[in-house]
PDB file of C-alpha atoms in Angstrom:
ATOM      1  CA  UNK A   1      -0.438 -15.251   2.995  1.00 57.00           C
ATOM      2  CA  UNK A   2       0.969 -14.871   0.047  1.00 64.00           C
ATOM      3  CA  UNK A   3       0.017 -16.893  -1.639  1.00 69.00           C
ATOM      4  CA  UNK A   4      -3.725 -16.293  -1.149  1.00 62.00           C
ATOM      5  CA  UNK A   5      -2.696 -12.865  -1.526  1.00 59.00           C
ATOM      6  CA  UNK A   6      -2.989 -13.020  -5.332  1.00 64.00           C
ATOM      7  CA  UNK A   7      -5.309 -15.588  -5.359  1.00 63.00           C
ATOM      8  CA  UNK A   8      -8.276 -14.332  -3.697  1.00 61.00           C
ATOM      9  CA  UNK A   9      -7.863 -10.622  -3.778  1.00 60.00           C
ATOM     10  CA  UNK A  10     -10.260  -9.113  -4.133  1.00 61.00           C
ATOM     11  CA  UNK A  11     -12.642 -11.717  -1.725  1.00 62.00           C
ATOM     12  CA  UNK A  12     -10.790 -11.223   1.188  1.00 61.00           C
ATOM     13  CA  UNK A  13      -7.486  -8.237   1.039  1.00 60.00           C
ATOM     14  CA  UNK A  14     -10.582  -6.830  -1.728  1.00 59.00           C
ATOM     15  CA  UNK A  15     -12.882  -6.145   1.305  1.00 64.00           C
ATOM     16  CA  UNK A  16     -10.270  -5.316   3.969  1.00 65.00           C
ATOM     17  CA  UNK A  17      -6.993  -3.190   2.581  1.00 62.00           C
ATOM     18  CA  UNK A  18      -6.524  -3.776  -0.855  1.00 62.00           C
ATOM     19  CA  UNK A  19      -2.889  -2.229  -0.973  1.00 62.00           C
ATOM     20  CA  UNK A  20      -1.963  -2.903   2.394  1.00 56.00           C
ATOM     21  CA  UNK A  21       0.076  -6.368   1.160  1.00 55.00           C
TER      22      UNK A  21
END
């Protein structure tokens, strides 16, 4: 997930753990 790692941070890893990835 990479890739949608820095695309939709902060809707999904933005909710979850931000700095986890």
């Amino acid at each position: 997930m990479a890739k949608e790692n820095r695309r939709r941070k902060k809707q999904k890893f933005g909710k979850t753990n931000p700095m986890a990835h």
